Tab-separated table of C-alpha atoms in Angstrom:
chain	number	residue	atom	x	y	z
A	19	UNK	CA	-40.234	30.983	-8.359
A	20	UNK	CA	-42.316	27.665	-8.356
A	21	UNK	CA	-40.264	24.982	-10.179
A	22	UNK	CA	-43.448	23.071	-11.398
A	23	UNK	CA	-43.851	26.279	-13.754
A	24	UNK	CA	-40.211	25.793	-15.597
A	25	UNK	CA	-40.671	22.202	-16.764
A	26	UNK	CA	-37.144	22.544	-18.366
A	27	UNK	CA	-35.080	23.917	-15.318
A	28	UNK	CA	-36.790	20.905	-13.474
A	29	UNK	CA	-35.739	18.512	-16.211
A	30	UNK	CA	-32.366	19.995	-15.336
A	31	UNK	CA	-32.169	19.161	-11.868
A	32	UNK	CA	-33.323	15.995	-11.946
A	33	UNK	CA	-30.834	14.968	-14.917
A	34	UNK	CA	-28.201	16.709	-12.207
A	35	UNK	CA	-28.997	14.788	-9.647
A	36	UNK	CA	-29.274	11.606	-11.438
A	37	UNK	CA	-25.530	11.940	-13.182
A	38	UNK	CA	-24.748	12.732	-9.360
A	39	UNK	CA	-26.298	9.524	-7.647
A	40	UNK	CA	-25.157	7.539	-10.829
A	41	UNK	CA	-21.153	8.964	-9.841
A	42	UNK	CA	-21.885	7.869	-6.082
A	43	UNK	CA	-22.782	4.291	-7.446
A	44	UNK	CA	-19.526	4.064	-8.788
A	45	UNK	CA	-16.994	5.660	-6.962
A	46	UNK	CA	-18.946	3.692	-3.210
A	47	UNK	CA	-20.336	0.636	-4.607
A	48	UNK	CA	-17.635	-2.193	-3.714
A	49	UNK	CA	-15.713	-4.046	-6.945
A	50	UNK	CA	-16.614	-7.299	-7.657
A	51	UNK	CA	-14.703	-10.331	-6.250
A	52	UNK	CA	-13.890	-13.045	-8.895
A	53	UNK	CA	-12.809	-15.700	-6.013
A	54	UNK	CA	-15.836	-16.738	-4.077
A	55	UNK	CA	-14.912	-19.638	-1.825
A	56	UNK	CA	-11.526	-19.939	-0.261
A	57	UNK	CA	-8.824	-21.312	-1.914
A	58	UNK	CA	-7.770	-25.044	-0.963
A	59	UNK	CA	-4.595	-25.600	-0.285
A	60	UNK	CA	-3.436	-26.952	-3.168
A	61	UNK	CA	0.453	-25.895	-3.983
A	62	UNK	CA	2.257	-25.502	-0.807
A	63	UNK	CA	4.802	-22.540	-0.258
A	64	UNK	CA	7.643	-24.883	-0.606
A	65	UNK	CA	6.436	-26.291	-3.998
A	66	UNK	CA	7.909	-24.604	-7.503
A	67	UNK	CA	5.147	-24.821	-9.191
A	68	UNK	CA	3.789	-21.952	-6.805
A	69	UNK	CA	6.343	-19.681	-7.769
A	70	UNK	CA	5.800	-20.747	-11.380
A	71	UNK	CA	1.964	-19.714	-10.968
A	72	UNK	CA	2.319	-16.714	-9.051
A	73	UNK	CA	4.964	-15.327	-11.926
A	74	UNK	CA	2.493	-16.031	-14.372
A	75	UNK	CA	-0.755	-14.775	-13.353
A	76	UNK	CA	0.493	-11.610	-10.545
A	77	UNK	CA	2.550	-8.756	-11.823
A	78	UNK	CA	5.792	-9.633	-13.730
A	79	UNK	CA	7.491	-12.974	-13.449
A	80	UNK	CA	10.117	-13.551	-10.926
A	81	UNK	CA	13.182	-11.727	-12.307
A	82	UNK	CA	16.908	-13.128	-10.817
A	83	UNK	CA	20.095	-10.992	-10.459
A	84	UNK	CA	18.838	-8.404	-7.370
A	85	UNK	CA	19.906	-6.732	-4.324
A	86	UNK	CA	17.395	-6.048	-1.745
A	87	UNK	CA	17.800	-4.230	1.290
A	88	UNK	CA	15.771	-3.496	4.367
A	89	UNK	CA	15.429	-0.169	5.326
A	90	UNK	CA	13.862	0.197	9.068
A	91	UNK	CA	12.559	3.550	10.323
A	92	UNK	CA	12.731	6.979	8.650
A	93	UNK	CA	16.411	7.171	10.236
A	94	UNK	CA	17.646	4.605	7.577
A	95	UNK	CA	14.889	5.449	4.698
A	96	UNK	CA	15.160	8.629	4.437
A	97	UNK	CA	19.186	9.355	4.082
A	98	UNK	CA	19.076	6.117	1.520
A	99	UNK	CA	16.885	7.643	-0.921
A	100	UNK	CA	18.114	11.289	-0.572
A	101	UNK	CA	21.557	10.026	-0.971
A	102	UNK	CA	20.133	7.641	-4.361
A	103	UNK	CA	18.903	11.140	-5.243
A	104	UNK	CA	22.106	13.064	-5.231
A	105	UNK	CA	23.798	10.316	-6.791
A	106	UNK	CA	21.493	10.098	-9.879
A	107	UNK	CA	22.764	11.302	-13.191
A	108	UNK	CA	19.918	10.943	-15.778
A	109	UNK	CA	16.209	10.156	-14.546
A	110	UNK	CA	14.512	10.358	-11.203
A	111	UNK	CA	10.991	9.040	-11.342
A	112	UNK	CA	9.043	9.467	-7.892
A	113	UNK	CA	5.416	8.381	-7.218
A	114	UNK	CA	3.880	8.498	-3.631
A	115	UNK	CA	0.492	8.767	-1.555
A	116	UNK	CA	1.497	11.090	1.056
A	117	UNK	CA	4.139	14.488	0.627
A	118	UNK	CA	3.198	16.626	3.300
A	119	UNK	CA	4.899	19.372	5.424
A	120	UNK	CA	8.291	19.481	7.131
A	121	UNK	CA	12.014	19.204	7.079
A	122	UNK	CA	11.738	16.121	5.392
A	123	UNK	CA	9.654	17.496	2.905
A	124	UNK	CA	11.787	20.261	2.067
A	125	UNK	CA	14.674	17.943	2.210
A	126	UNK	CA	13.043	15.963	-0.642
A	127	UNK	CA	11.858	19.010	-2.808
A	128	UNK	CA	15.329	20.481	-2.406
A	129	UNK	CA	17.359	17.107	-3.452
A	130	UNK	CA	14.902	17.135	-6.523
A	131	UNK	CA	15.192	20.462	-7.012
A	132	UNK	CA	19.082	20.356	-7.268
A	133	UNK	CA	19.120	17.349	-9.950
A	134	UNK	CA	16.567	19.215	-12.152
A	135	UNK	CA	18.818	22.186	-12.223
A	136	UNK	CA	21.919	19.879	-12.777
A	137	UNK	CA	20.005	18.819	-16.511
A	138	UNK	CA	18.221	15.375	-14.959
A	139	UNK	CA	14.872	14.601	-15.578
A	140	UNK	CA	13.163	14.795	-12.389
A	141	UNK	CA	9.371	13.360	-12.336
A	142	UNK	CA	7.282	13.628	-9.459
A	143	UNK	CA	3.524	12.079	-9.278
A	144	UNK	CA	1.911	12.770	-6.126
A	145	UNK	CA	-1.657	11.374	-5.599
A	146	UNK	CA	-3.880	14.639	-5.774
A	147	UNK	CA	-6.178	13.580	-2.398
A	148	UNK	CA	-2.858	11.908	-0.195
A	149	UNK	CA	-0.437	15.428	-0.653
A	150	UNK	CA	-3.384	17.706	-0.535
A	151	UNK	CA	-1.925	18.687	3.412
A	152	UNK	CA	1.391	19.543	1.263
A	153	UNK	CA	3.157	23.044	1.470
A	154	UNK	CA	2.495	24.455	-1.949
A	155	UNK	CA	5.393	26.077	-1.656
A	156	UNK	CA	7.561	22.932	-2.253
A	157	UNK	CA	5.662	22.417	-5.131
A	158	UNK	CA	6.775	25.985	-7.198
A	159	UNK	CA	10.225	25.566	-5.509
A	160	UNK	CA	10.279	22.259	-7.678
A	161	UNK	CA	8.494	23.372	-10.465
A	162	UNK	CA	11.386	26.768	-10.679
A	163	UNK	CA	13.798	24.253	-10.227
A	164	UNK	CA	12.431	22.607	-13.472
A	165	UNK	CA	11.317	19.266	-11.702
A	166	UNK	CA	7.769	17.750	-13.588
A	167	UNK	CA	5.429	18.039	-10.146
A	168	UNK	CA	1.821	16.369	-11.883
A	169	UNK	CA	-0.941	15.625	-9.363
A	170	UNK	CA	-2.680	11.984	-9.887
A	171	UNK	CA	-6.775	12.277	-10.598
A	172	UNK	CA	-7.010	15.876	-9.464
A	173	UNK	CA	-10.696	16.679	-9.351
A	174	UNK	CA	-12.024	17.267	-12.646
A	175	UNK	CA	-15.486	16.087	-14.372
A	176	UNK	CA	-13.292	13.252	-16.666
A	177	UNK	CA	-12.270	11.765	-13.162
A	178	UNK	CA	-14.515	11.824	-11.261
A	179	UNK	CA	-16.057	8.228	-12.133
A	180	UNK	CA	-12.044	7.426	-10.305
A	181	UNK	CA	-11.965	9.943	-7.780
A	182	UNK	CA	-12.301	7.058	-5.301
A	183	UNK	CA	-8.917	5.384	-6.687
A	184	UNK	CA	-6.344	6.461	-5.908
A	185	UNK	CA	-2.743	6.388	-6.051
A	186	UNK	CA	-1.141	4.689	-2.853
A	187	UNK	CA	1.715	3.436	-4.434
A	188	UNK	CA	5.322	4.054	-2.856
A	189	UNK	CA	7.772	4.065	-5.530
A	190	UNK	CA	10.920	6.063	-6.270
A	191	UNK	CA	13.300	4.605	-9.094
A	192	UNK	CA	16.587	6.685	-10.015
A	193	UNK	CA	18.366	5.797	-13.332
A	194	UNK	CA	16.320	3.044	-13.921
A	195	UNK	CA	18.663	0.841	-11.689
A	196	UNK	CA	17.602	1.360	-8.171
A	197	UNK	CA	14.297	1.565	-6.530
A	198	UNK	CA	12.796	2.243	-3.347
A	199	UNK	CA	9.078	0.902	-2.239
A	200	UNK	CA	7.728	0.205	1.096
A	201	UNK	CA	5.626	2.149	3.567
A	202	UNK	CA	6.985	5.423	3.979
A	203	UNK	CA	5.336	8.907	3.024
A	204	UNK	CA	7.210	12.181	2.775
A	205	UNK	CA	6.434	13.798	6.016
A	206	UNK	CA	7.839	14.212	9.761
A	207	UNK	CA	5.866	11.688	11.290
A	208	UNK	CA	8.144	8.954	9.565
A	209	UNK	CA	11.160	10.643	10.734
A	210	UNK	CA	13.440	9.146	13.372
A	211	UNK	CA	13.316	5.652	15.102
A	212	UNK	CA	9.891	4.730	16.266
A	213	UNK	CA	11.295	5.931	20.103
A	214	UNK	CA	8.243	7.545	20.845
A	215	UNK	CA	4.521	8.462	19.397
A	216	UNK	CA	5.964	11.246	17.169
A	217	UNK	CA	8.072	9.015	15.256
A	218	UNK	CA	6.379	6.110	13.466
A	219	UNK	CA	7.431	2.640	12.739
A	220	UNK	CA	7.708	1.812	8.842
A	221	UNK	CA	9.920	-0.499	6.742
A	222	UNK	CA	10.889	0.782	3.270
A	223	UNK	CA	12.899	-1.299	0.657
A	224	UNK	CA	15.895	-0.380	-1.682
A	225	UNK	CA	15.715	-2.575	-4.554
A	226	UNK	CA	19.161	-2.775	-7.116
A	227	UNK	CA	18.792	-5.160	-10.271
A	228	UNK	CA	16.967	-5.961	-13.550
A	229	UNK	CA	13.310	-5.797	-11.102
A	230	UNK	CA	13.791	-2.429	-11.110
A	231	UNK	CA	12.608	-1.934	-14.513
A	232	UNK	CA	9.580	-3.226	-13.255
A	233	UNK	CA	9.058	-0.576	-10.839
A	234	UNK	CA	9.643	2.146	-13.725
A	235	UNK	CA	7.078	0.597	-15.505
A	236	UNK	CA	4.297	1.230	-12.514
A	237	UNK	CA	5.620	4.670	-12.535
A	238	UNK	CA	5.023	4.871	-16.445
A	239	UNK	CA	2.038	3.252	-16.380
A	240	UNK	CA	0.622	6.399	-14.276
A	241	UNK	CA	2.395	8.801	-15.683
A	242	UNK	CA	1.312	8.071	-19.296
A	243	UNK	CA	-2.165	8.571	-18.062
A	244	UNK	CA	-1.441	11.998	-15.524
A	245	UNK	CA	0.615	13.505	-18.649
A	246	UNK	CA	0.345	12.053	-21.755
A	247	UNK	CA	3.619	10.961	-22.053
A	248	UNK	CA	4.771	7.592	-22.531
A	249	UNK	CA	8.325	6.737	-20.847
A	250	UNK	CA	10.889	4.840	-23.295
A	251	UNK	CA	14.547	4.936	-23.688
A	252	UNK	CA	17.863	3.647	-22.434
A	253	UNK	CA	17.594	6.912	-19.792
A	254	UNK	CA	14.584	5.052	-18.189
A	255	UNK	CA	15.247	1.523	-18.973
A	256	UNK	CA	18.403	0.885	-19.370
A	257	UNK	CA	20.065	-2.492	-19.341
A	258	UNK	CA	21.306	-3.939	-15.969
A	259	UNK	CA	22.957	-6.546	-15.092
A	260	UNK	CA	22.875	-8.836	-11.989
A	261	UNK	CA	23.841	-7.291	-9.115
A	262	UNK	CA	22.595	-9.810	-6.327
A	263	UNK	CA	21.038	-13.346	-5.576
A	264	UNK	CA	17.415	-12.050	-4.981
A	265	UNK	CA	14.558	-13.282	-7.417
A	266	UNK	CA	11.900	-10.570	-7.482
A	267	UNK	CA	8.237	-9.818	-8.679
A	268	UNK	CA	6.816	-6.490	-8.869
A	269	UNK	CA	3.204	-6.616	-8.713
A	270	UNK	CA	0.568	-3.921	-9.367
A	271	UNK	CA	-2.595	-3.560	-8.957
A	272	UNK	CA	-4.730	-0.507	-11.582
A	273	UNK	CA	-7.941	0.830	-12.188
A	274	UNK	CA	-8.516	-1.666	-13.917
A	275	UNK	CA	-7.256	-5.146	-12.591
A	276	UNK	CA	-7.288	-4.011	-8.756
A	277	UNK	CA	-8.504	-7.668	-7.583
A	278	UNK	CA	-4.818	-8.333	-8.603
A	279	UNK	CA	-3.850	-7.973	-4.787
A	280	UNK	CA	-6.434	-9.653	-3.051
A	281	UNK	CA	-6.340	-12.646	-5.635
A	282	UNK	CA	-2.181	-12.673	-4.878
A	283	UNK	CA	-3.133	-12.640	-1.120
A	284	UNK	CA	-5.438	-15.570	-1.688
A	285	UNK	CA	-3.075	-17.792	-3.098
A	286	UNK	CA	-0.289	-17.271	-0.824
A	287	UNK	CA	-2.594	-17.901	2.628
A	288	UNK	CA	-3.504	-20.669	0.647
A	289	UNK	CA	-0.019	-22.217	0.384
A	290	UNK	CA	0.712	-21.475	3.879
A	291	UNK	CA	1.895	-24.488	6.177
A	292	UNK	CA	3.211	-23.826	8.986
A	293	UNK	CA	3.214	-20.095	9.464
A	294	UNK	CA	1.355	-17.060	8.306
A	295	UNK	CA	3.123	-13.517	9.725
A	296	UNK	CA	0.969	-10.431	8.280
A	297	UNK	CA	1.695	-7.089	9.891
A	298	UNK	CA	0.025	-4.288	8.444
A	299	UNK	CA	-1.183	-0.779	9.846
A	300	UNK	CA	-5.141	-1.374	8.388
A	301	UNK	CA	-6.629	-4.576	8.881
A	302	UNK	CA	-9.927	-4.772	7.704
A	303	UNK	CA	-9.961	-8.215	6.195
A	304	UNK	CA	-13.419	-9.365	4.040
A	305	UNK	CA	-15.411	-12.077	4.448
A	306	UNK	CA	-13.071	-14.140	2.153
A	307	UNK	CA	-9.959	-13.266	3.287
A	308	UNK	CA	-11.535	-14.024	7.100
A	309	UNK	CA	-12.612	-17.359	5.854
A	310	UNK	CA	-8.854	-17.976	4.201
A	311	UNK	CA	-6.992	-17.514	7.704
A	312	UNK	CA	-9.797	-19.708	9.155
A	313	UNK	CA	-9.141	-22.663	6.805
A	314	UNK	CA	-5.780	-22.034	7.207
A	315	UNK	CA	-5.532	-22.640	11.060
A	316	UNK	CA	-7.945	-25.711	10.198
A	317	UNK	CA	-4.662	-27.357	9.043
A	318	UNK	CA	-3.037	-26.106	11.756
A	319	UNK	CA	-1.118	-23.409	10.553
A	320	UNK	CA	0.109	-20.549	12.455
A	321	UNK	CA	-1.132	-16.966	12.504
A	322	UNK	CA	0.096	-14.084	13.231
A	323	UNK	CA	-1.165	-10.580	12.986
A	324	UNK	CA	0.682	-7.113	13.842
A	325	UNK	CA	-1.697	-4.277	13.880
A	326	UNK	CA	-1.523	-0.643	15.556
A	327	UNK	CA	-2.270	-0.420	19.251
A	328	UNK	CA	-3.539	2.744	20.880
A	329	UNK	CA	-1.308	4.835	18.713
A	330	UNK	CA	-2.630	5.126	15.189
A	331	UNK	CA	-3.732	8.102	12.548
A	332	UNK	CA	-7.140	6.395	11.733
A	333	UNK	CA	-9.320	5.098	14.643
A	334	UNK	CA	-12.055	4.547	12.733
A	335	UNK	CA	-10.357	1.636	10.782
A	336	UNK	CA	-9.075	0.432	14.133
A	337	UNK	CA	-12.453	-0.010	15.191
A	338	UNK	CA	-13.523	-1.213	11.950
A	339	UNK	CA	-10.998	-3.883	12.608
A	340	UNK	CA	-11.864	-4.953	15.838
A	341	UNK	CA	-15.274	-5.630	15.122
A	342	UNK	CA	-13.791	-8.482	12.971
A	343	UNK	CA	-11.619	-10.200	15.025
A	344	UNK	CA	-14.059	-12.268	16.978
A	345	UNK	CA	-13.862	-15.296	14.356
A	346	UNK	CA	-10.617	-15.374	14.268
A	347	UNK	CA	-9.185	-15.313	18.013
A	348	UNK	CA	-11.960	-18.366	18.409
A	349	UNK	CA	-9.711	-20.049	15.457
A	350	UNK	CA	-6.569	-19.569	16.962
A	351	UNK	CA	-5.542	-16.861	14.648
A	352	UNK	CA	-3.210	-14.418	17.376
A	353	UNK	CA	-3.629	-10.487	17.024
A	354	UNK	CA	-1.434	-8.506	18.845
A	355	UNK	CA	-1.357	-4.670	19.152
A	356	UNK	CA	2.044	-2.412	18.509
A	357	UNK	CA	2.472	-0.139	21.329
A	358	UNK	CA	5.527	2.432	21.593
A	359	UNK	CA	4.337	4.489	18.264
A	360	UNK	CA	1.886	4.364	15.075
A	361	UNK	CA	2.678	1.037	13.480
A	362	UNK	CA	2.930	1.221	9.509
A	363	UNK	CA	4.908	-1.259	8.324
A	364	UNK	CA	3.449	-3.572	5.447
A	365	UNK	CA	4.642	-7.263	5.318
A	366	UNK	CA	3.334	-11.318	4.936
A	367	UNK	CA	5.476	-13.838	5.395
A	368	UNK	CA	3.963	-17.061	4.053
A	369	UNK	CA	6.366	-19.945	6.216
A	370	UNK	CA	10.238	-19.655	5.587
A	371	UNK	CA	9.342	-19.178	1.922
A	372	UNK	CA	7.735	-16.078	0.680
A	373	UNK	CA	7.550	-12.352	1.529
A	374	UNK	CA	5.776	-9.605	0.254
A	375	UNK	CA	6.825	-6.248	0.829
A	376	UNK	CA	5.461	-2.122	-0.632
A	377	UNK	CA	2.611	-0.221	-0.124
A	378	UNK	CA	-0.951	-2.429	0.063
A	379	UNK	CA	-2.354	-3.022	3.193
A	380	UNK	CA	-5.443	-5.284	4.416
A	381	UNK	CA	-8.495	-3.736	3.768
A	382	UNK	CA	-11.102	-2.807	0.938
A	383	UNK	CA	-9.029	0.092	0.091
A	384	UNK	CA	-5.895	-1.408	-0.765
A	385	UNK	CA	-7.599	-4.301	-2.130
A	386	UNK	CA	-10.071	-3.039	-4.498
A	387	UNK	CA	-10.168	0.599	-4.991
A	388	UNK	CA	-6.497	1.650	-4.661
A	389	UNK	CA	-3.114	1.649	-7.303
A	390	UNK	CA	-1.144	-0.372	-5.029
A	391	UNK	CA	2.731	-1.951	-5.897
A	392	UNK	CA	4.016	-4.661	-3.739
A	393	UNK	CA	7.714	-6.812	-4.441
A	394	UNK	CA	8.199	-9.938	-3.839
A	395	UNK	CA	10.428	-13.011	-2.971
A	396	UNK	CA	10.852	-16.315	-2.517
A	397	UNK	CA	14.074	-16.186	-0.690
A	398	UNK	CA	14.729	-17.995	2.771
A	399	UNK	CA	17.466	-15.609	3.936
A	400	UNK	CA	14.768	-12.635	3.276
A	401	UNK	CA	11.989	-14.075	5.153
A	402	UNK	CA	14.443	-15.061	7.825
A	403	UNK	CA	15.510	-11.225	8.064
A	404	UNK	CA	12.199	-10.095	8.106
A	405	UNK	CA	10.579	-12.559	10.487
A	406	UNK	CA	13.343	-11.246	12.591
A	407	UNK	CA	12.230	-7.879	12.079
A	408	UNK	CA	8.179	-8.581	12.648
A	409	UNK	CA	9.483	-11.013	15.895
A	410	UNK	CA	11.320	-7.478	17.145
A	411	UNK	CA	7.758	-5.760	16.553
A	412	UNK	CA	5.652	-8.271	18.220
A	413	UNK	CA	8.002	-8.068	21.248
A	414	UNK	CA	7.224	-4.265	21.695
A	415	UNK	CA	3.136	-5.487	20.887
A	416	UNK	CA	-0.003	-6.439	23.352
A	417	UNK	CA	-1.617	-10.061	22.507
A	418	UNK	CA	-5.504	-8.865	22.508
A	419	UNK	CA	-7.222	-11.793	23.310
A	420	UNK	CA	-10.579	-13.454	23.129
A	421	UNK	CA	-11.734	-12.746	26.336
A	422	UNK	CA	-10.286	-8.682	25.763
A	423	UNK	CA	-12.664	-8.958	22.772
A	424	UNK	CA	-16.021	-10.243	24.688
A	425	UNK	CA	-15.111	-8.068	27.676
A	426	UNK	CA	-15.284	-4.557	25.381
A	427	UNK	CA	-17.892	-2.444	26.686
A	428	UNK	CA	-21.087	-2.181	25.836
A	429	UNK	CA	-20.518	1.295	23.710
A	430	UNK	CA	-17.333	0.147	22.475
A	431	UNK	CA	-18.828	-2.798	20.677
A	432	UNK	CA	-21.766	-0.734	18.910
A	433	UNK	CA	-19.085	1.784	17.778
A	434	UNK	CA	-17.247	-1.015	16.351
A	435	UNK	CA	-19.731	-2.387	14.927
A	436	UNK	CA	-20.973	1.320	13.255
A	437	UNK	CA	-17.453	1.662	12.027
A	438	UNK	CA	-17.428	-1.764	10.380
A	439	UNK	CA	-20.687	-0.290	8.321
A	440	UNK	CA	-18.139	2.101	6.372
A	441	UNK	CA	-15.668	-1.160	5.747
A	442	UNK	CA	-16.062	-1.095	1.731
A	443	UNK	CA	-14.382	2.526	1.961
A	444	UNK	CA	-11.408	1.543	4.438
């Protein structure tokens, strides 16, 4: 059958492929940047009126009256938030990227499981392309149980101008008075204490206070749009009081305001002066953000970045990455290389001053096409704990240097380069 002689089937194709080309333009073309110079340092870490800006244009304002705590290694993550989940009486709402296969998968579904048939409402979002390795059968031993399993964005043709965002947020809140965020997926690999290559190295954070109602309202934010069904109530927000000296801001970035964390990033290099400590498992900075650390060791600030060393899940980025660093070691800006396991952990430390802590990382993905939710602080004594923590890291790291950079070989610098090619989708 010649097509030329069924005008209408060919009017059919071609309107098929063009609604197919059209969906490619959105879902690969990168988002927009609003910033487009650096930006000067005007309010310095130590100054107020930062915090005062920050709480008014990223996320919620900074909310006293919490308790933070550090969670290092799936050996301390994971028995805190099963034990949270045993413990809760009404609500358990659970969001993550990655649920995959293994005892610490069942151990979750179980735990869930076991509340939902106790009468709480147990709410599970799991990012449809991030749990797609997950054992099925977790998912109708929850859904027996009576636990809400909902998968975010599953293919369908009213997603699929989003079916490049996704969910990467990290965020399990029980009772609407504790929450956990941080690095950590549901699976094996985060189990145990980053001894050796099968067990990675990830912070995770258990946050207790009036923030936490922030956290819920990420969760309800997604789950309103996965369901239908808009969260309200004392069960889910219920009023808490103080329970600790930490100020925190919970900041998310959506669909549709995903510059959120790269503007945040901005404005805290921007403040740095004397130190900037970024660990982070992908590190595919832009052109902006490249230009940011640049201007910040112009005033002679510090920097320090923590990346994965041989040991990693994604080479790609890791090459990606390297192609990058060239500018920076020539500023001064020091890169070093975790080596015992698969580094994951997500953390900046602006000076003494300011941390930021959850689930976004440094690269296009987590900057402008993921649903990312980070906390943060200004809070010496944090900092000072996890400076101590990213000082223990860079201890077990390699410095890569300039000359380790220049001396690749020839074929590793033109697949760096190739890899850097894809960085809009990393």
């Amino acid at each position: 059958m010649k097509l030329r002689r069924h005008p209408l089937l060919v009017s059919l194709v071609s309107a098929a492929f063009g609604i197919l080309a059209c969906l490619a333009v959105v879902n690969l073309v990168p988002e927009p940047q609003e910033l487009r110079e650096p930006l000067p340092h005007h309010l310095a870490s130590s100054d107020e009126q930062l915090r005062l800006s920050m709480g008014a244009l990223f996320g919620s304002n900074y909310v006293p009256g919490n308790k933070v705590e550090t969670l290092v290694n799936g050996v301390a993550i994971f028995p805190s938030m099963l034990e949270a989940i045993r413990q809760a009486r009404q609500t358990i709402t659970f969001e993550t990227y990655i649920y995959w296969r293994g005892d610490i998968a069942v151990a979750f579904a179980d735990a869930l499981a076991a509340k939902a048939r106790e009468g709480a409402s147990v709410k599970v979002l799991l990012d449809w392309v991030g749990s797609v390795p997950m054992d099925e059968a977790l998912i109708e031993r929850m859904q027996q149980a009576g636990v809400e399993v909902v998968r975010f964005r599953p293919v369908a043709w009213y997603t699929l101008d989003r079916l490049n965002n996704r969910t990467h947020r990290k965020l399990l809140v029980v009772d609407g008075r504790i929450g956990f965020t941080g690095g950590v997926g549901i699976a094996d690999e985060w189990n145990g204490d980053a001894r050796t290559p099968d067990e990675w190295r990830d912070n995770h954070y258990r946050v207790e206070g009036p923030a936490v109602a922030e956290m819920q309202a990420a969760f309800a934010e997604h789950w309103i749009e996965a369901t239908g069904e808009l969260l309200l109530g004392d069960r889910f927000f219920p009023k808490v009081e103080p329970v600790g000296e930490h100020a925190a801001q919970v900041v998310v970035s959506s669909t549709h305001q995903r510059n959120v964390m790269h503007l945040m990033l901005m404005t805290a290099l921007a403040s740095a002066q004397k130190t900037i400590r970024i660990a982070t498992p992908y590190f595919v900075p832009d052109e902006l953000t490249r230009r940011q650390l640049i201007e910040a060791r112009r005033r002679g600030v510090a920097v320090l970045i923590l990346v994965p060393g041989p040991q990693t899940d994604a080479r790609l980025v890791r090459k990606a990455s390297r192609h990058f660093w060239g500018e920076l070691l020539e500023a001064g800006v020091r890169i070093s290389e975790y080596q015992p396991t698969f580094f994951h952990a997500k953390l900046a430390v602006i000076d003494d001053a300011w941390t930021s802590v959850g689930s976004t990382n440094i690269d296009a993905r987590a900057l402008r096409l993921n649903d990312e939710a980070n906390v943060n602080l200004f809070d010496r004594r944090f900092a000072a704990e996890q400076i101590a923590i990213f000082d223990r890291d860079m201890a077990a790291s390699r410095p890569y240097s300039l000359d380790d950079w220049h001396g690749r070989p020839a074929s590793q610098k033109v697949t760096d380069w190739a890899a850097s090619l894809a960085r809009s989708q990393i």
